[in-house]
Amino acid sequence: MSDACIIRQARLDELPRLTEIEIDAFATLAEALGVVREPHALPQDILRESLDAGLLLVGADDDDRPVGFLAAEEIAGTLYVIELDVCRDWQRRGVGRRLMSAAIEMARTCRLRALTLTTDRDVPFNAPFYETLGFVLPRAEAVPQFLQKKLDQETEVGMDPERRVAMILAL
């Protein structure tokens, strides 16, 4: 299997495949967190909104089959990364980094001022990975209101507030 993949806009008929990728990738996250719970995926309407806005990217293999994706939305002059997932067979091969690099370029092209996201503080392929791309953890008082709201919503659905963090990459 080649490590080559192309980054491109997702297509409508690929949305079910993106759900499969997210559920597959969840196993790696659950193992890293030491949790046992049912995998869940973004609702199809969220993927569709991201697609319709031109903010749904895929990494596709040599057969043009998606192996990873990044869903985003524009919020408050930033590109908010809703979800980034790579199927287990393709993890640790640069797909996530290439998707994030494409998202950074997309945000620059759209003249947005930053990329934003929420993630786990400790899992190596979460906050530490984003730090290698230049993302920083803002001071509590500097977290934009919309990001704080995202963190609050994550806590409401059972995520550990001690582990969840907001991150910003200023452009």
XYZ file of N, CA and C in Angstrom:
513
model
N 0.854 -1.188 0.000
C 0.000 0.000 0.000
C 0.889 1.236 0.000
N 0.633 2.113 -0.911
C 1.386 3.357 -1.039
C 0.982 4.336 0.063
N 1.936 5.197 0.458
C 1.622 6.264 1.423
C 1.034 7.478 0.734
N 0.986 7.431 -0.593
C 0.514 8.584 -1.358
C -0.991 8.764 -1.186
N -1.367 9.985 -0.985
C -2.791 10.327 -0.999
C -2.897 11.753 -1.495
N -4.018 12.031 -2.111
C -4.253 13.393 -2.568
C -5.275 14.046 -1.648
N -5.127 15.329 -1.459
C -6.080 16.096 -0.663
C -6.972 16.832 -1.650
N -8.271 16.701 -1.458
C -9.231 17.329 -2.370
C -10.528 17.594 -1.629
N -11.423 18.323 -2.284
C -12.761 18.548 -1.738
C -13.525 17.221 -1.740
N -14.326 17.022 -0.724
C -15.172 15.828 -0.645
C -16.317 15.954 -1.643
N -16.913 14.807 -1.949
C -18.089 14.768 -2.813
C -19.277 14.241 -2.006
N -20.464 14.640 -2.409
C -21.683 14.275 -1.686
C -21.818 12.766 -1.497
N -21.505 11.986 -2.517
C -21.679 10.535 -2.406
C -20.679 9.885 -1.445
N -19.705 10.666 -0.948
C -18.700 10.131 -0.024
C -19.059 10.312 1.446
N -20.133 11.018 1.746
C -20.471 11.273 3.152
C -20.602 9.985 3.968
N -21.253 8.922 3.470
C -21.298 7.687 4.262
C -19.899 7.121 4.550
N -18.983 7.231 3.608
C -17.609 6.760 3.813
C -16.927 7.574 4.912
N -17.210 8.866 4.992
C -16.599 9.695 6.028
C -17.070 9.267 7.408
N -18.322 8.874 7.504
C -18.832 8.345 8.775
C -18.095 7.066 9.144
N -17.856 6.198 8.175
C -17.102 4.960 8.424
C -15.699 5.280 8.931
N -15.049 6.265 8.319
C -13.705 6.665 8.740
C -13.726 7.165 10.180
N -14.701 7.998 10.518
C -14.777 8.546 11.878
C -14.978 7.450 12.909
N -15.852 6.504 12.614
C -16.104 5.402 13.552
C -14.865 4.526 13.683
N -14.178 4.258 12.575
C -12.951 3.465 12.617
C -11.875 4.178 13.443
N -11.697 5.469 13.210
C -10.681 6.244 13.920
C -10.982 6.350 15.405
N -12.257 6.273 15.772
C -12.644 6.389 17.178
C -11.961 5.315 18.032
N -11.722 4.141 17.463
C -11.085 3.064 18.223
C -9.710 3.481 18.726
N -8.959 4.212 17.919
C -7.636 4.679 18.323
C -7.760 5.688 19.461
N -8.712 6.600 19.348
C -8.916 7.600 20.398
C -9.376 6.941 21.692
N -10.337 6.030 21.608
C -10.839 5.355 22.807
C -9.717 4.617 23.520
N -8.845 3.971 22.750
C -7.706 3.267 23.342
C -6.762 4.245 24.026
N -6.476 5.366 23.373
C -5.577 6.368 23.948
C -6.149 6.976 25.224
N -7.470 7.144 25.256
C -8.125 7.720 26.433
C -8.398 6.684 27.509
N -8.297 5.404 27.147
C -8.602 4.348 28.099
C -10.077 4.289 28.440
N -10.924 4.558 27.455
C -12.365 4.534 27.688
C -13.015 3.445 26.856
N -14.128 2.983 27.365
C -14.931 2.025 26.617
C -16.301 2.671 26.454
N -16.593 3.038 25.229
C -17.917 3.580 24.942
C -18.185 3.380 23.455
N -19.441 3.487 23.138
C -19.841 3.288 21.751
C -19.291 4.414 20.887
N -18.765 4.057 19.723
C -18.317 5.125 18.818
C -19.504 5.936 18.333
N -19.253 7.177 18.064
C -20.295 8.038 17.513
C -19.673 8.864 16.398
N -20.498 9.353 15.528
C -20.003 10.128 14.396
C -20.818 11.402 14.254
N -20.236 12.348 13.540
C -20.951 13.590 13.264
C -22.255 13.281 12.533
N -23.297 14.013 12.837
C -24.532 13.858 12.059
C -24.268 14.207 10.591
N -24.944 13.511 9.700
C -24.767 13.740 8.272
C -25.052 15.193 7.880
N -25.979 15.849 8.588
C -26.274 17.237 8.217
C -25.091 18.167 8.497
N -24.282 17.856 9.512
C -23.087 18.660 9.795
C -22.072 18.475 8.662
N -21.878 17.219 8.247
C -20.979 16.963 7.118
C -21.483 17.682 5.865
N -22.784 17.625 5.651
C -23.372 18.238 4.458
C -23.180 19.762 4.478
N -23.363 20.379 5.651
C -23.147 21.828 5.764
C -21.701 22.187 5.447
N -20.777 21.388 5.955
C -19.365 21.616 5.686
C -19.072 21.437 4.196
N -19.653 20.417 3.600
C -19.504 20.168 2.164
C -20.045 21.342 1.350
N -21.264 21.764 1.682
C -21.904 22.853 0.949
C -21.113 24.158 1.045
N -20.413 24.349 2.157
C -19.605 25.557 2.346
C -18.225 25.432 1.688
N -17.925 24.253 1.100
C -16.609 24.040 0.497
C -15.526 23.819 1.526
N -15.923 23.371 2.728
C -14.993 23.217 3.846
C -14.898 21.769 4.332
N -15.083 20.829 3.411
C -14.974 19.401 3.734
C -13.921 18.808 2.811
N -12.779 18.477 3.392
C -11.650 17.947 2.642
C -11.486 16.460 2.906
N -10.984 15.744 1.911
C -10.639 14.336 2.103
C -9.211 14.101 1.649
N -8.598 13.107 2.286
C -7.362 12.524 1.793
C -7.789 11.240 1.109
N -7.468 11.093 -0.189
C -7.909 9.929 -0.955
C -6.706 9.099 -1.395
N -6.885 7.785 -1.393
C -5.807 6.877 -1.779
C -5.664 6.804 -3.301
N -4.818 5.901 -3.768
C -4.561 5.769 -5.208
C -5.812 5.423 -6.008
N -6.800 4.823 -5.348
C -8.068 4.490 -6.010
C -9.110 5.588 -5.842
N -8.694 6.752 -5.313
C -9.557 7.904 -5.064
C -10.609 7.625 -3.996
N -10.325 6.691 -3.094
C -11.219 6.361 -1.982
C -10.745 7.139 -0.754
N -11.639 7.887 -0.102
C -11.240 8.637 1.094
C -10.696 7.731 2.204
N -9.580 8.170 2.785
C -8.970 7.461 3.915
C -8.901 8.370 5.139
N -9.230 9.645 4.962
C -9.252 10.614 6.047
C -10.051 11.819 5.605
N -10.487 12.621 6.594
C -11.237 13.829 6.245
C -11.086 14.896 7.306
N -11.359 16.115 6.888
C -11.389 17.266 7.777
C -12.651 18.046 7.442
N -13.494 18.241 8.451
C -14.715 19.033 8.313
C -14.517 20.329 9.086
N -14.910 21.443 8.479
C -14.730 22.741 9.128
C -15.930 23.633 8.862
N -15.974 24.725 9.609
C -16.974 25.760 9.394
C -16.327 27.100 9.705
N -16.854 28.135 9.103
C -16.351 29.475 9.377
C -17.152 30.061 10.534
N -16.434 30.463 11.583
C -17.074 31.073 12.746
C -16.233 32.267 13.180
N -16.870 33.411 13.304
C -16.241 34.621 13.859
C -14.895 34.931 13.209
N -14.842 34.839 11.901
C -13.624 35.170 11.185
C -12.519 34.136 11.289
N -12.872 32.935 11.780
C -11.893 31.854 11.885
C -12.420 30.619 11.159
N -11.507 29.717 10.829
C -11.890 28.414 10.310
C -11.865 27.461 11.494
N -13.043 27.045 11.936
C -13.156 26.138 13.072
C -13.134 24.702 12.554
N -12.167 23.931 13.012
C -12.055 22.527 12.613
C -13.011 21.718 13.482
N -14.066 21.230 12.854
C -15.086 20.448 13.553
C -14.567 19.055 13.861
N -13.932 18.448 12.867
C -13.511 17.052 12.991
C -12.355 16.786 12.051
N -11.396 15.993 12.513
C -10.298 15.492 11.698
C -10.130 14.028 12.047
N -10.285 13.158 11.055
C -10.153 11.720 11.290
C -9.439 11.056 10.139
N -8.671 10.034 10.482
C -7.982 9.200 9.503
C -8.238 7.751 9.896
N -8.608 6.921 8.914
C -8.879 5.521 9.233
C -7.600 4.858 9.758
N -7.757 3.852 10.587
C -6.619 3.253 11.290
C -5.521 2.755 10.352
N -5.887 2.196 9.206
C -4.876 1.694 8.261
C -3.989 2.795 7.700
N -4.432 4.032 7.787
C -3.683 5.154 7.224
C -3.123 6.096 8.281
N -3.323 5.810 9.552
C -2.816 6.686 10.601
C -1.292 6.616 10.648
N -0.680 7.725 11.088
C 0.771 7.851 11.245
C 1.497 7.801 9.899
N 0.794 8.268 8.853
C 1.387 8.303 7.518
C 1.290 9.702 6.908
N 0.979 10.708 7.733
C 0.987 12.089 7.270
C -0.325 12.599 6.696
N -1.366 11.780 6.704
C -2.641 12.210 6.122
C -3.250 13.351 6.935
N -3.281 13.207 8.243
C -3.846 14.259 9.095
C -3.089 15.570 8.951
N -1.772 15.492 8.902
C -0.941 16.699 8.744
C -1.223 17.353 7.391
N -1.362 16.563 6.343
C -1.647 17.119 5.017
C -3.036 17.743 4.965
N -4.008 17.125 5.630
C -5.350 17.713 5.690
C -5.314 19.047 6.434
N -4.586 19.090 7.541
C -4.495 20.344 8.302
C -3.760 21.410 7.498
N -2.714 21.034 6.788
C -1.992 22.011 5.960
C -2.912 22.584 4.889
N -3.739 21.731 4.299
C -4.692 22.203 3.286
C -5.721 23.143 3.913
N -6.155 22.834 5.132
C -7.118 23.704 5.824
C -6.491 25.056 6.138
N -5.223 25.062 6.522
C -4.528 26.319 6.806
C -4.471 27.165 5.536
N -4.125 26.541 4.425
C -4.080 27.269 3.151
C -5.465 27.779 2.756
N -6.484 26.963 2.993
C -7.855 27.365 2.682
C -8.232 28.602 3.506
N -7.888 28.602 4.792
C -8.198 29.747 5.655
C -7.469 31.002 5.187
N -6.218 30.839 4.771
C -5.461 31.992 4.259
C -6.111 32.537 2.991
N -6.496 31.633 2.097
C -7.141 32.039 0.843
C -8.429 32.804 1.123
N -9.160 32.379 2.146
C -10.419 33.045 2.523
C -10.176 34.286 3.377
N -8.902 34.599 3.635
C -8.503 35.761 4.430
C -9.085 35.741 5.849
N -9.137 34.534 6.419
C -9.573 34.395 7.807
C -8.391 34.692 8.713
N -8.674 35.059 9.954
C -7.588 35.486 10.828
C -6.960 34.347 11.628
N -7.633 33.184 11.675
C -7.096 32.089 12.483
C -7.814 30.783 12.159
N -7.200 29.694 12.591
C -7.876 28.400 12.670
C -8.105 28.140 14.141
N -9.219 27.511 14.452
C -9.556 27.219 15.838
C -10.061 25.789 15.928
N -9.967 25.221 17.118
C -10.478 23.871 17.352
C -10.521 23.595 18.846
N -11.193 22.520 19.203
C -11.138 21.994 20.570
C -10.622 20.570 20.454
N -9.905 20.130 21.492
C -9.281 18.811 21.422
C -8.918 18.322 22.815
N -8.348 17.121 22.867
C -7.867 16.558 24.130
C -6.459 17.088 24.402
N -6.239 17.501 25.623
C -4.972 18.098 26.042
C -3.806 17.101 25.969
N -4.053 15.839 26.297
C -2.960 14.901 26.548
C -2.691 13.863 25.465
N -3.689 13.498 24.688
C -3.487 12.463 23.677
C -2.476 12.977 22.646
N -1.397 12.204 22.376
C -0.324 12.686 21.497
C -0.786 13.150 20.117
N -1.806 12.512 19.562
C -2.255 12.916 18.227
C -3.369 13.947 18.294
N -3.530 14.570 19.452
C -4.463 15.685 19.598
C -3.650 16.953 19.875
N -3.774 17.566 21.040
C -3.114 18.861 21.291
C -1.623 18.866 20.949
N -0.843 17.860 21.354
C 0.584 17.903 20.990
C 0.813 17.922 19.470
N -0.007 17.208 18.710
C 0.092 17.226 17.251
C -0.202 18.630 16.728
N -1.286 19.240 17.192
C -1.650 20.578 16.707
C -0.590 21.609 17.063
N 0.083 21.433 18.210
C 1.173 22.348 18.578
C 2.297 22.300 17.544
N 2.553 21.122 16.949
C 3.610 21.024 15.929
C 3.250 21.814 14.680
N 1.980 22.141 14.511
C 1.517 22.938 13.373
C 1.462 24.428 13.700
N 1.750 24.780 14.958
C 1.746 26.184 15.360
C 0.551 26.614 16.192
N -0.361 25.695 16.488
C -1.500 26.031 17.347
C -1.008 26.269 18.765
N -1.678 27.167 19.474
C -1.348 27.460 20.866
C -2.605 27.350 21.726
N -2.365 27.149 23.008
C -3.449 27.151 23.998
C -3.578 28.582 24.511
N -4.695 29.245 24.228
C -4.842 30.612 24.735
C -5.082 30.621 26.241
N -4.716 31.721 26.877
C -5.059 31.884 28.295
C -6.580 31.824 28.424
N -7.073 31.395 29.554
C -8.512 31.211 29.762
C -9.307 32.455 29.374
N -8.796 33.631 29.747
C -9.539 34.867 29.465
C -9.478 35.249 27.984
N -8.578 34.600 27.218
C -8.437 34.929 25.799
C -9.171 33.944 24.884
N -9.826 32.949 25.467
C -10.577 31.992 24.650
C -11.811 32.701 24.089
N -11.949 32.726 22.761
C -13.127 33.372 22.174
C -14.420 32.740 22.700
N -15.450 33.540 22.791
C -16.722 33.085 23.357
C -17.253 31.844 22.641
N -17.169 31.806 21.300
C -17.709 30.646 20.593
C -16.933 29.371 20.919
N -15.609 29.496 21.150
C -14.826 28.313 21.521
C -15.150 27.855 22.942
N -15.359 28.807 23.839
C -15.744 28.436 25.203
C -17.090 27.712 25.182
N -17.996 28.169 24.336
C -19.300 27.515 24.205
C -19.123 26.078 23.700
N -18.211 25.871 22.746
C -17.935 24.513 22.241
C -17.405 23.636 23.376
N -16.488 24.159 24.170
C -15.956 23.399 25.310
C -17.059 23.060 26.301
N -17.927 24.020 26.582
C -19.038 23.785 27.509
C -19.967 22.692 26.989
N -20.235 22.704 25.685
C -21.102 21.675 25.087
C -20.453 20.304 25.191
N -19.145 20.232 25.020
C -18.443 18.949 25.131
C -18.537 18.408 26.560
N -18.404 19.293 27.534
C -18.532 18.882 28.934
C -19.938 18.367 29.221
N -20.946 19.036 28.647
C -22.332 18.620 28.853
C -22.612 17.212 28.341
N -21.886 16.776 27.308
C -22.110 15.426 26.772
C -21.152 14.405 27.380
N -20.432 14.785 28.449
C -19.653 13.817 29.204
C -18.152 13.830 28.994
N -17.634 14.757 28.205
C -16.181 14.819 28.044
C -15.567 15.451 29.286
N -14.350 15.040 29.606
C -13.651 15.492 30.809
C -13.177 16.941 30.633
N -13.736 17.870 31.417
C -13.360 19.280 31.259
C -11.889 19.557 31.580
N -11.253 18.692 32.359
C -9.834 18.868 32.674
C -8.947 18.544 31.472
N -9.475 17.759 30.550
C -8.679 17.337 29.389
C -8.996 18.120 28.123
N -10.152 18.759 28.071
C -10.557 19.469 26.852
C -9.946 20.869 26.825
N -9.412 21.239 25.669
C -8.786 22.548 25.519
C -9.176 23.155 24.172
N -9.153 24.479 24.132
C -9.300 25.221 22.886
C -7.900 25.537 22.377
N -7.757 25.541 21.048
C -6.471 25.874 20.439
C -6.697 26.834 19.278
N -5.701 27.698 19.067
C -5.801 28.727 18.026
C -4.476 28.794 17.258
N -4.615 28.888 15.945
C -3.465 29.147 15.079
C -3.743 30.483 14.379
N -3.044 31.532 14.820
C -3.219 32.846 14.209
C -2.551 32.853 12.837
N -3.229 33.468 11.882
C -2.679 33.529 10.518
C -2.128 34.915 10.205
